[in-house]
Short mmCIF file of C-alpha atoms and ligand atoms in Angstrom, two decimals:
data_model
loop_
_atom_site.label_atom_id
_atom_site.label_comp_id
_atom_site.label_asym_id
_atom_site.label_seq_id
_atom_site.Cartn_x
_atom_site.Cartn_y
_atom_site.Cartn_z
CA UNK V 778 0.00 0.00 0.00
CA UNK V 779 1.50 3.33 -0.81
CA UNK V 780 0.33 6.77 0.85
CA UNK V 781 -2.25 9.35 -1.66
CA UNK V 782 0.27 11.78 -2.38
CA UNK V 783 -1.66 14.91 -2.26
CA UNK V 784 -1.75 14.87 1.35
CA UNK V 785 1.66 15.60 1.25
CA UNK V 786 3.83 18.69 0.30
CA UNK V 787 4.02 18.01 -3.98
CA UNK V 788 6.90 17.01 -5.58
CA UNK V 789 10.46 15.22 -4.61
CA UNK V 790 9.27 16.33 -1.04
CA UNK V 791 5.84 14.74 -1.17
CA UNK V 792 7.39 11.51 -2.27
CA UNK V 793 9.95 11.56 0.77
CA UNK V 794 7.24 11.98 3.39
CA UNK V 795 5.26 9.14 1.78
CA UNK V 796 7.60 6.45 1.44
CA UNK V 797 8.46 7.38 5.10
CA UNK V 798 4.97 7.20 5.96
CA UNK V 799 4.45 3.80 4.31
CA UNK V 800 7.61 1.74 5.03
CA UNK V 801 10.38 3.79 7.38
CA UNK V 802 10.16 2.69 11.25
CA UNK V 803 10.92 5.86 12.96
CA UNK V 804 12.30 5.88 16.74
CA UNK V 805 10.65 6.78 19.37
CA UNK V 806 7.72 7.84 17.19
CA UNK V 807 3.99 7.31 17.24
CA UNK V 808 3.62 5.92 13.19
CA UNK V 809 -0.07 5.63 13.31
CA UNK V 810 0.19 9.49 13.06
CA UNK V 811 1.28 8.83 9.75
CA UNK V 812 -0.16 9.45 7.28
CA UNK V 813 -2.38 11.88 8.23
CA UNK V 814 -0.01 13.81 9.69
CA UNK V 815 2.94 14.50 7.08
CA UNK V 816 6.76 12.79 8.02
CA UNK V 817 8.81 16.31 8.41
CA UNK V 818 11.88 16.01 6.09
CA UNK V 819 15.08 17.23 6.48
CA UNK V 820 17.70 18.02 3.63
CA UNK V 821 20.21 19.33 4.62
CA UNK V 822 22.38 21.35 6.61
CA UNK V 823 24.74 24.63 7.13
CA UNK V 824 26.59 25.05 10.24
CA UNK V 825 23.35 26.04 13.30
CA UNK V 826 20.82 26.03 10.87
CA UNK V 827 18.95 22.53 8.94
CA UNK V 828 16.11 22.95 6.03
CA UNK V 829 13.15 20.85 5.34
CA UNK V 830 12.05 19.69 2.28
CA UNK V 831 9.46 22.58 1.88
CA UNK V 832 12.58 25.10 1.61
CA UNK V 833 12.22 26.45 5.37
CA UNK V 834 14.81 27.40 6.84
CA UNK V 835 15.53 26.03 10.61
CA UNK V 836 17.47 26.55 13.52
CA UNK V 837 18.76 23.13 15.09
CA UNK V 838 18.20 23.75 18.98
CA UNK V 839 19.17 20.19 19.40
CA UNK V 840 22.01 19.75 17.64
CA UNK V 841 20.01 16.99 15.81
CA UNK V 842 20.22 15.24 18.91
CA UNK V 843 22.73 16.21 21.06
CA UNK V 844 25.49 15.44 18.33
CA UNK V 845 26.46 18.19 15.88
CA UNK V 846 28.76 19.98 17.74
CA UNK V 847 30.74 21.71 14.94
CA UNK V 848 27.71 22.27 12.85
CA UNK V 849 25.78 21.19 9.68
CA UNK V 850 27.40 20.76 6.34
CA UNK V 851 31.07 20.93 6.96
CA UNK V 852 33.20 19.79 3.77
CA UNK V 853 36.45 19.39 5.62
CA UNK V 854 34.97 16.49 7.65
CA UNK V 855 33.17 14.39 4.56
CA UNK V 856 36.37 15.00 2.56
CA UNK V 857 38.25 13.03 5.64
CA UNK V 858 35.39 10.08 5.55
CA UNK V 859 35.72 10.03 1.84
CA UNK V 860 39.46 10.00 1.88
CA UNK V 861 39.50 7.43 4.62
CA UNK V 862 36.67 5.01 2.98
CA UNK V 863 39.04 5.14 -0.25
CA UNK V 864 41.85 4.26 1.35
CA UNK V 865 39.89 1.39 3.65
CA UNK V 866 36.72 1.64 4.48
CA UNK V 867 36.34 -1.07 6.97
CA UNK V 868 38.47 -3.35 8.93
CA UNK V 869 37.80 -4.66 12.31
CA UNK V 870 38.88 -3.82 15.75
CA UNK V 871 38.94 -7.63 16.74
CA UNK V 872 42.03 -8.36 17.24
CA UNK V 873 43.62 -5.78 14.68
CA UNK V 874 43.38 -2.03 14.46
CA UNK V 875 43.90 0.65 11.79
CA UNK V 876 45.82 3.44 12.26
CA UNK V 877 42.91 5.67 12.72
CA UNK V 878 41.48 3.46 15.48
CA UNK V 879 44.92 3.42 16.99
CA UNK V 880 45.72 7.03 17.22
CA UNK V 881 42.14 8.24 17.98
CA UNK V 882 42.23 5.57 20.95
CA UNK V 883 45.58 7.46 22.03
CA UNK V 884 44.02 10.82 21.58
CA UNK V 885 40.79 10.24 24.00
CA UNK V 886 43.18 8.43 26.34
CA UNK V 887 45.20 11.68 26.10
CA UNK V 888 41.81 14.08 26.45
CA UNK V 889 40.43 11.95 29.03
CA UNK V 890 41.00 13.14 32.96
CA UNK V 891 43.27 10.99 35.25
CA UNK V 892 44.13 7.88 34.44
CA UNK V 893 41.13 6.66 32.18
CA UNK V 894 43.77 5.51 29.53
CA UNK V 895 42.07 2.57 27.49
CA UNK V 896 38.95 3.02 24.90
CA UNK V 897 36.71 0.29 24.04
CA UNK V 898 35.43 1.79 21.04
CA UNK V 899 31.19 0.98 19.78
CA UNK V 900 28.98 2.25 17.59
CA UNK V 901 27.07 4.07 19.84
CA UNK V 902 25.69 5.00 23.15
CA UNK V 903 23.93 2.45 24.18
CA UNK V 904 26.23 -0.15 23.77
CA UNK V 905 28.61 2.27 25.26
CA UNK V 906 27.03 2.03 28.59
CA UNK V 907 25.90 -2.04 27.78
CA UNK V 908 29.70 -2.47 27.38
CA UNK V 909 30.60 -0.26 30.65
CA UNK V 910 27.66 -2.53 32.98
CA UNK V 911 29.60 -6.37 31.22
CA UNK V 912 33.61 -4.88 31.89
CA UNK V 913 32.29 -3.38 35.39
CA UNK V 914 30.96 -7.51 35.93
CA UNK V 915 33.89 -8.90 34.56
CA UNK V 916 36.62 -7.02 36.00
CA UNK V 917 34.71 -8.06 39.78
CA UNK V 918 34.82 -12.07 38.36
CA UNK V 919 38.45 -11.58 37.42
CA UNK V 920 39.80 -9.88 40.66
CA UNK V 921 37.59 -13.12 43.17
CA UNK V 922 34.26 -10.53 43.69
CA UNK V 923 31.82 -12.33 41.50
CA UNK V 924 29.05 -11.12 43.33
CA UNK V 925 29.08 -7.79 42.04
CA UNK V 926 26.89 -7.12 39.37
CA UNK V 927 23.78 -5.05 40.03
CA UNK V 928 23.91 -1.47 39.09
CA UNK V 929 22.05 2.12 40.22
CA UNK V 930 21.23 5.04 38.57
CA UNK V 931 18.77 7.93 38.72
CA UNK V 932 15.19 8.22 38.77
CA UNK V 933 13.90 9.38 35.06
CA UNK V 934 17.92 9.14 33.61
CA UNK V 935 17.93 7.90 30.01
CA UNK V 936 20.51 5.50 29.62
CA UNK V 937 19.86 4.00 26.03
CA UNK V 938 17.88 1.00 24.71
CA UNK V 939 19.19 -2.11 24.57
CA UNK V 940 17.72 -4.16 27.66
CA UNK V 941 21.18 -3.66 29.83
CA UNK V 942 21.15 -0.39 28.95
CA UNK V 943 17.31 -0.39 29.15
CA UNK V 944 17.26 -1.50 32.61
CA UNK V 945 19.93 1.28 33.97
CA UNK V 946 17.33 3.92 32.46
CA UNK V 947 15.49 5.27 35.13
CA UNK V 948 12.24 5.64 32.94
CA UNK V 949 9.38 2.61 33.61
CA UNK V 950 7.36 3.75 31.06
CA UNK V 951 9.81 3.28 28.42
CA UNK V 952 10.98 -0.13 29.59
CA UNK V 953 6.77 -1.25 30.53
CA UNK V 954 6.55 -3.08 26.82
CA UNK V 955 9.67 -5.45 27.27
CA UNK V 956 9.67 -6.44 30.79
CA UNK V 957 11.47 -8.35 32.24
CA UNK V 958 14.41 -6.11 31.06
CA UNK V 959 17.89 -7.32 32.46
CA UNK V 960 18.03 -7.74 36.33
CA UNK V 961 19.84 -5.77 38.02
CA UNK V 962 18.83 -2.22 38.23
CA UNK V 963 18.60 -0.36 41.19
CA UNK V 964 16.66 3.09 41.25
CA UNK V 965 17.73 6.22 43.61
CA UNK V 966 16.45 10.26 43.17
CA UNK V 967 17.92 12.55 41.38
CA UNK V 968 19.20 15.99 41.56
CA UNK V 969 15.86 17.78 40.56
CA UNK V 970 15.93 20.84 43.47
CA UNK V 971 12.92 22.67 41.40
CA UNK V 972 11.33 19.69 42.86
CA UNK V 973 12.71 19.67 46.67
CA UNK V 974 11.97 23.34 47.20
CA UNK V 975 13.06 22.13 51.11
CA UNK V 976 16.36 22.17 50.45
CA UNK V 977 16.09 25.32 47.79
CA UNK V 978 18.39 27.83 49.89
CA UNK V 979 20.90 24.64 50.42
CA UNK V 980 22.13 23.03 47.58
CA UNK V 981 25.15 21.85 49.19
CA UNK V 982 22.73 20.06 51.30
CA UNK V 983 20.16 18.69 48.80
CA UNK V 984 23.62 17.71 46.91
CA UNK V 985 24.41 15.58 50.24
CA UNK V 986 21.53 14.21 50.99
CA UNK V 987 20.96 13.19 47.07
CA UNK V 988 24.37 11.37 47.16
CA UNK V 989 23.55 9.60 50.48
CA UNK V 990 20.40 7.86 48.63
CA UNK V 991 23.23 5.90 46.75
CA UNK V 992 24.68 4.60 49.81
CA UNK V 993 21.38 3.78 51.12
CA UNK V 994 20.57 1.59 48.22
CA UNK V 995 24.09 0.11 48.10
CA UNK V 996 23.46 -1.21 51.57
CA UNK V 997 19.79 -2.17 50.76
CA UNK V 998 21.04 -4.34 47.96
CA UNK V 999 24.52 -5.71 49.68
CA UNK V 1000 27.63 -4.14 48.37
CA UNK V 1001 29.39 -7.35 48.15
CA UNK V 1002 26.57 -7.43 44.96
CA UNK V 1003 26.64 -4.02 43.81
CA UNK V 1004 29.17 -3.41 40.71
CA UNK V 1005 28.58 0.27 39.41
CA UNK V 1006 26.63 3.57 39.94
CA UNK V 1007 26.10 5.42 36.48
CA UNK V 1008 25.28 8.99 36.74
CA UNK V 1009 25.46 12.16 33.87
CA UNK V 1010 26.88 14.87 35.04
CA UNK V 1011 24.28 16.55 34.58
CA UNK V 1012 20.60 14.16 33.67
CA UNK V 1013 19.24 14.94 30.13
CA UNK V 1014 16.08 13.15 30.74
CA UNK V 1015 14.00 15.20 33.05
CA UNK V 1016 15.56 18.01 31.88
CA UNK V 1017 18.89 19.33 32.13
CA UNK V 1018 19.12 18.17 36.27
CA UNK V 1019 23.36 19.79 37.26
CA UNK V 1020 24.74 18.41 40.06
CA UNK V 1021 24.28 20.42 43.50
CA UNK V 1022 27.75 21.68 45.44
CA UNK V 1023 29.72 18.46 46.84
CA UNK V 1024 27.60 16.11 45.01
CA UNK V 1025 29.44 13.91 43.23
CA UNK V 1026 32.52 14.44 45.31
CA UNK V 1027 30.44 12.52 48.21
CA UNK V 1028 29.32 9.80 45.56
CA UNK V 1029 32.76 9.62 44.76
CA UNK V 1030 33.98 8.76 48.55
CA UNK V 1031 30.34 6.48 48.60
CA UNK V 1032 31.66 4.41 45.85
CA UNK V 1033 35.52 4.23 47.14
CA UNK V 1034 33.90 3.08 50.97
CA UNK V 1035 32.03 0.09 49.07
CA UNK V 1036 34.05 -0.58 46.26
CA UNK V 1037 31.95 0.11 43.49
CA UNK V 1038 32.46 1.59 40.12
CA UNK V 1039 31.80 5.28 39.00
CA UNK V 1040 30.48 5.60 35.27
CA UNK V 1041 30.47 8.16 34.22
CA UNK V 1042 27.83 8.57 31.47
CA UNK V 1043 28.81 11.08 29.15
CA UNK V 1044 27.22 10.61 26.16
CA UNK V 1045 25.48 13.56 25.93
CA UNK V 1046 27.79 15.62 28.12
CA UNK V 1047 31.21 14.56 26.91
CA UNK V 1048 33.00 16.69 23.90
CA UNK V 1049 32.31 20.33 24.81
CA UNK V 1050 28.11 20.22 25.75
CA UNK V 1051 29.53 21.62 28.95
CA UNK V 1052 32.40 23.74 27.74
CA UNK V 1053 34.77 20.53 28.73
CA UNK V 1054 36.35 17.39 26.62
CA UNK V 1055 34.35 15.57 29.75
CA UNK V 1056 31.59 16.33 32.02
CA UNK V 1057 33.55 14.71 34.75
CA UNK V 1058 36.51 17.58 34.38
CA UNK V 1059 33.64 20.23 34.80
CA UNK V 1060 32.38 19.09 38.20
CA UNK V 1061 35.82 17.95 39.32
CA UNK V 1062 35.13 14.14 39.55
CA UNK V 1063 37.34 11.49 38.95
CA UNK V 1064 35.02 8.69 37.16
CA UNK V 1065 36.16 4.93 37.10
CA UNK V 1066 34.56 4.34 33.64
CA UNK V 1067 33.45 7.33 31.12
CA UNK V 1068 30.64 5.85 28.38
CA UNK V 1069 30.72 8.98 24.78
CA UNK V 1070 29.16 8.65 21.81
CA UNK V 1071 27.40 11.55 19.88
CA UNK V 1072 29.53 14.56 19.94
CA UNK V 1073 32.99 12.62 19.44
CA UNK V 1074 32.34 12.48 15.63
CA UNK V 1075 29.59 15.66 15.57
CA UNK V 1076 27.78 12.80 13.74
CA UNK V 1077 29.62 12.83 10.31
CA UNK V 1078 29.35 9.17 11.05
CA UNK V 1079 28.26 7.06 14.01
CA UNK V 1080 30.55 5.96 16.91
CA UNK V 1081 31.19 5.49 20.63
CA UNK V 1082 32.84 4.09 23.22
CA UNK V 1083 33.49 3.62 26.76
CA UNK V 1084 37.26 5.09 28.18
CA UNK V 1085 38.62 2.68 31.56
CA UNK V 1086 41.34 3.47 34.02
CA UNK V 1087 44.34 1.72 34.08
CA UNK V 1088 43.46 0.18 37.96
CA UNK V 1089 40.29 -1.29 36.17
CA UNK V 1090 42.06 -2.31 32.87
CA UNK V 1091 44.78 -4.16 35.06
CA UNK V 1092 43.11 -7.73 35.32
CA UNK V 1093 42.25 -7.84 31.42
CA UNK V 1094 46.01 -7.11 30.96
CA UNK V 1095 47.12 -10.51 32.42
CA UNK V 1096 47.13 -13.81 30.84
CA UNK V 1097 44.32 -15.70 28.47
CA UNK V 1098 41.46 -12.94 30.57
CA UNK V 1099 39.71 -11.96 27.62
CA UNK V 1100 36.48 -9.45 27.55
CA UNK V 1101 34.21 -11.66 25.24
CA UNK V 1102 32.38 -8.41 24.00
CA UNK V 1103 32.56 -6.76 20.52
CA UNK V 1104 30.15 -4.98 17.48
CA UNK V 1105 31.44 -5.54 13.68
CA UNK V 1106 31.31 -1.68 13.09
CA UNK V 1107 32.85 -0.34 16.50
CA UNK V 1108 35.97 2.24 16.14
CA UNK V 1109 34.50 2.03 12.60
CA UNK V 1110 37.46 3.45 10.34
CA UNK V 1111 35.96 6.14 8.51
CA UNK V 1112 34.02 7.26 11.83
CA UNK V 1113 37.62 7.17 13.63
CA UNK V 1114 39.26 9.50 11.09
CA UNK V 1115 36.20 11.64 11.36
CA UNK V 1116 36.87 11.99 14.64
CA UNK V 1117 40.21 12.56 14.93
CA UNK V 1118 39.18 15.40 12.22
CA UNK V 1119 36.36 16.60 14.66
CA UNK V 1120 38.59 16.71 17.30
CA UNK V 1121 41.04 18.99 14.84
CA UNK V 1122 38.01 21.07 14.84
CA UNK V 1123 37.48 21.85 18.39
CA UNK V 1124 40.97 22.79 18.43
CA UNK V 1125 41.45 25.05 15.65
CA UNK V 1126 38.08 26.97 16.22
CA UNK V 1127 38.01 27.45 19.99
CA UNK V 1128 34.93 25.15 20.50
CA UNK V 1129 35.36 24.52 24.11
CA UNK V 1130 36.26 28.50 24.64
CA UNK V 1131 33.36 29.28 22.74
CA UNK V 1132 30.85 27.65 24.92
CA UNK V 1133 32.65 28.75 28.21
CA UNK V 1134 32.55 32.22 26.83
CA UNK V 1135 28.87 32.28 25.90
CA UNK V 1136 27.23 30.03 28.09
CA UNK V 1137 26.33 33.16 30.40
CA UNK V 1138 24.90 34.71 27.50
CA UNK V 1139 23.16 31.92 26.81
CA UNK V 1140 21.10 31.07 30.14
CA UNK V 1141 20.84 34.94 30.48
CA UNK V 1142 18.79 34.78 27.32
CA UNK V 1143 16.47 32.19 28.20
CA UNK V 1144 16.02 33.35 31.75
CA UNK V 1145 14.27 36.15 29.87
CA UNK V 1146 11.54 33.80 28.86
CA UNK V 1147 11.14 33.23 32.86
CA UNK V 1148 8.39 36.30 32.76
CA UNK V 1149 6.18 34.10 30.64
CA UNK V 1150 3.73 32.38 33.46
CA UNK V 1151 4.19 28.65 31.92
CA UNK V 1152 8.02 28.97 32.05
CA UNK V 1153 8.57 27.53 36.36
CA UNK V 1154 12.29 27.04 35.81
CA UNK V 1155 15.10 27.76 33.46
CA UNK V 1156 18.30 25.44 34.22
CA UNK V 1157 21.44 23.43 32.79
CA UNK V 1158 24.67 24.63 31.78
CA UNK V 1159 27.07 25.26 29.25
CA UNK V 1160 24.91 24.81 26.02
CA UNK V 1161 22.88 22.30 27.26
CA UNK V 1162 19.51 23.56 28.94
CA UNK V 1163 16.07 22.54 30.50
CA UNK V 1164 12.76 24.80 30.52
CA UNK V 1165 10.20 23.27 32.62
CA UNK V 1166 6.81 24.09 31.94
CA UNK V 1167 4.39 24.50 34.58
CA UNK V 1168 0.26 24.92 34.57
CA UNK V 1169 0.74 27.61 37.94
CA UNK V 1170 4.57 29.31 38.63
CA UNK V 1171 3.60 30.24 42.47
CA UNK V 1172 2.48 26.25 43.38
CA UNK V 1173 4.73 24.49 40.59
CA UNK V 1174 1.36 22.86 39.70
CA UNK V 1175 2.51 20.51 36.83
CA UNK V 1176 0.23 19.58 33.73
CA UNK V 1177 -1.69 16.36 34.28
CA UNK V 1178 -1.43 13.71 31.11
CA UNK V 1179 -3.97 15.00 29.25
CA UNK V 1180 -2.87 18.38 29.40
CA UNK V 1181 1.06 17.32 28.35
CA UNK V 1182 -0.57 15.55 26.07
CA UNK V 1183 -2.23 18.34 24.14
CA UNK V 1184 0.58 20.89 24.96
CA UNK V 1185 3.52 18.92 23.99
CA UNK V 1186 2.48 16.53 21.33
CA UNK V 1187 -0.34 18.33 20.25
CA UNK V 1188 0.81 21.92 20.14
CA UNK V 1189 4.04 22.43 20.91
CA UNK V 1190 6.53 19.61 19.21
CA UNK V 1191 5.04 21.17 15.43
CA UNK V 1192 4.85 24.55 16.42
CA UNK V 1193 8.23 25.18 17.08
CA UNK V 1194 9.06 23.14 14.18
CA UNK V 1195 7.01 25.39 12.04
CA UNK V 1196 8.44 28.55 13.68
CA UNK V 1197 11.78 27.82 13.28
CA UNK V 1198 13.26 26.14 15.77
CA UNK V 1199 14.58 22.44 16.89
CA UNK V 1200 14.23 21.93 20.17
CA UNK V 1201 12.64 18.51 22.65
CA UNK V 1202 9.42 18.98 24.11
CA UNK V 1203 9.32 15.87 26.58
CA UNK V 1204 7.42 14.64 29.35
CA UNK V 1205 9.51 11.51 30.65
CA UNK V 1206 9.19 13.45 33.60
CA UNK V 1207 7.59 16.51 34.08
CA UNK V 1208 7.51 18.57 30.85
CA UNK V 1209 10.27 20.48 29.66
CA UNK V 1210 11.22 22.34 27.00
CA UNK V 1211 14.99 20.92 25.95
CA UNK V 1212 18.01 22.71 24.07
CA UNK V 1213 21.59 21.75 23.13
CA UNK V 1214 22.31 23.85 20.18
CA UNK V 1215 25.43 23.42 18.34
CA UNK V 1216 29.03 24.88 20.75
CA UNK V 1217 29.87 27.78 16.93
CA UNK V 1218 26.38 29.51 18.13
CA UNK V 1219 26.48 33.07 19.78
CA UNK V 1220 24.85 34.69 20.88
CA UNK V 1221 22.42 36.14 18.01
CA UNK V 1222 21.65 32.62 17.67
CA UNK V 1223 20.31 32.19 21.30
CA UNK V 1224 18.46 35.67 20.66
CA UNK V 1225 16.65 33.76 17.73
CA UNK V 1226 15.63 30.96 20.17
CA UNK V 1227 14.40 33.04 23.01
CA UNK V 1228 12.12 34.86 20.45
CA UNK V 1229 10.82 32.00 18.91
CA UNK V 1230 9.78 30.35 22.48
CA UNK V 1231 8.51 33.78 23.50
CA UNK V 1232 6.05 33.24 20.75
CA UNK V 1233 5.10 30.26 20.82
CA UNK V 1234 5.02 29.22 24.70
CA UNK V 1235 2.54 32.29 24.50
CA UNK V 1236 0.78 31.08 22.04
CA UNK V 1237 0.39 27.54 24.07
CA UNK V 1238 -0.52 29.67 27.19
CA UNK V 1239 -3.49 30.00 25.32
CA UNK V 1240 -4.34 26.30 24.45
CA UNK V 1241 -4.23 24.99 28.14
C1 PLP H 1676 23.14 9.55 28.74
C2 PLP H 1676 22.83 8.66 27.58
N1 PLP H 1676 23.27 7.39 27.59
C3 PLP H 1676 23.03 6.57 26.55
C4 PLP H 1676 22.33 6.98 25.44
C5 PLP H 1676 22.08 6.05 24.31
O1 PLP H 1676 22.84 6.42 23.19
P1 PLP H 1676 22.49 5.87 21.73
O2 PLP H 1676 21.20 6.48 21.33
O3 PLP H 1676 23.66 6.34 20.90
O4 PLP H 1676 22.44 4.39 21.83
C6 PLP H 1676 21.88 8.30 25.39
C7 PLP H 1676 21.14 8.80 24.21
O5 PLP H 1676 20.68 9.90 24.12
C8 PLP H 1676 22.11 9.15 26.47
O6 PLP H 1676 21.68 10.43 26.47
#
């Protein structure tokens, strides 16, 4: 069956949006809305701005999706893929390497804080942290712990779909459909202080008292069997939650008392988000395990990885121990020169020094939108930000599901869309408005966003 193409925008860009309708299997996305409801199309992209197949002209909030940190469009980088394909476009990293793989492995070891020296490379994310939960198991089995093996994390944290990763994410919701999901995953709060307005003129001790949680639950569940605690340095599900004063600095000594393994999940927040190579350098953390993906390539082409520190790396180093882990297109070549290119990019245009210029500019800006009475909190950092959206500012009265329903999926996800702007509207937890826009913009780009928001959180003002 093929979609009636008149419903859609004529042309090339109708026949996109049908044969999306009728046979692509879109993530995360309701496709019964399809086709009465046309697939928007993207076609390309120039450094912070993306345009759809209608000729619109858009600018990407989201940095697609937390990835493009140089921008849309850049030659230099598909000139490197193409180069590198030519020369070899695929070998594996079982067992061999290329030279890309090789010297891209040396030059995260090298941008990596401490001594988190080795990088096992993936494809993504989510088998980033899948691979961090299986070394964190192994490494107990190899040094005479074998009992370690369940992990925590954070209420509402998104930690990727596969069902190890699936059962670290803190969302039940999202894991509801494919229970039972690995065992194994242990739940504690997170650092939401919009939400604990008791401890509102004490971070340092909301920070304290959220870090104690994860001792609580390490003794609930034994820490002879506890193996890892993964925490973002700051939550992107939820929106944008930063650590309070001290936080992770007590999860830190938590984890050293018990022996159990930091992770550091920083595949949203590693490769400038926050201004830093690594979230974990921004909040002054020292992180057994870091999980990347996204940023490290700006998405010319897909990888990941997880970096380990020497300590942990130690009992792999020694005899026939063997990690029994891999993915065919992990350190992929062409995405490993791409990198190593990306990473020439962040030096040569200031990326980092861009976003720790700006970022005050930046949450300035969108503090402005704070006057409107459904903004209830603006907050994040570096160029990575949350707005939650609130039905009364005085109580913190949050929508109820019909309401987010009609706001965010009805109203809001399209209408920004068709006013210019990609950004997340999201109600894994309470809604929020979400923006990570690329680390070149300045700040007439953020001037763009708040005015486009202004507009249209008005306009949705009107539609409760
Ligand atoms: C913190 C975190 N971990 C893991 C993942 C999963 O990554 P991927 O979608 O590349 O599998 C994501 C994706 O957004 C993420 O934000």
């Amino acid at each position: 069956m093929t979609t009636a193409i008149e419903e859609y925008p004529t042309g090339a860009a109708g026949v996109t949006a049908s044969r999306a309708a009728d046979h692509l299997w879109m993530h995360f996305a309701r496709q019964g809305r399809h086709p009465e409801t046309p697939v928007p199309v993207v076609t390309r992209g120039e450094g912070a701005y993306i345009w759809d197949n209608r000729g619109r002209k858009i600018l990407d909030g989201l940095s697609g999706l937390f990835v493009v940190q140089v921008g849309h469009g850049r030659r230099d980088l598909a000139e490197v893929a193409a180069k590198q394909a030519a020369e070899l476009a695929f070998f594996p990293v079982w067992g061999y390497t290329t030279p890309v793989q090789a010297e891209l492995a040396e030059r995260v070891a090298g941008l990596a804080p401490g001594d988190l020296n080795r990088v096992f490379f993936t494809t993504g994310g989510g088998e980033a942290v899948e691979s961090a939960w299986k070394a964190a198991k192994q490494y107990f089995k190899l040094i005479g712990k074998p009992l370690k093996h369940k992990v925590i994390s954070r209420a509402i944290a998104y930690h990727g779909t596969p069902h190890g990763a699936l059962a670290i994410t803190g969302l039940p919701n999202m894991k509801k459909d494919f229970e039972p999901v690995a065992p194994g995953g242990f739940r504690v709060p997170n650092t939401n202080i919009y939400r604990h307005p008791e401890f509102a003129d004490d971070p340092k001790a909301f920070g304290r008292w959220a870090a104690d949680r994860i001792e609580e639950a390490i003794l609930f569940e034994g820490p002879d069997t506890v193996a890892a605690v993964f925490l973002e340095p700051v939550q992107n599900s939820g929106g944008c939650f930063t650590p309070p004063p001290g936080y992770f600095q007590r999860v830190r000594e938590i984890c050293d008392k018990y022996g159990v393994l930091l992770v550091s999940d920083e595949v949203i927040c590693a490769f400038g988000r926050l201004g830093y190579y690594f979230g974990a350098e921004r909040y002054g953390y020292a992180p057994d395990i870091i999980t990347f993906a996204k940023g490290v390539t700006s998405g010319y082409s897909p990888l990941g990885g997880m970096i380990v520190r020497d300590e942990l790396m130690e009992p792999f180093l020694t005899g026939t121990a063997t990690f029994l882990h891999g993915i065919t297109f992990a350190g992929h070549p062409v995405s490993s020169a791409v990198a190593l290119a990306n990473l020439d990019v962040f030096e040569r245009d200031n990326l980092l020094g861009n976003v720790r210029s700006n970022e005050d500019g930046f949450r300035a800006t969108l503090e402005k939108l704070s006057d409107l009475p459904i903004v209830g909190n603006v907050r994040g950092a570096g160029y990575f930000y949350g707005i939650e959206l609130v039905k009364d500012k005085n109580t913190k009265e949050t929508f109820d599901d019909d309401e987010s329903e009609r706001l965010l999926r009805g109203f809001l996800s399209h209408a920004l869309f068709d006013a210019g702007l990609v950004c997340r509207a999201d109600d894994r937890g309470d809604p929020v408005i979400q923006l990570a826009p690329p680390l070149i913009c300045t700040q007439e780009h953020f001037d763009e966003i708040e005015q486009i928001l202004r507009s249209v959180l008005t306009e949705a003002w009107t539609k409760i």
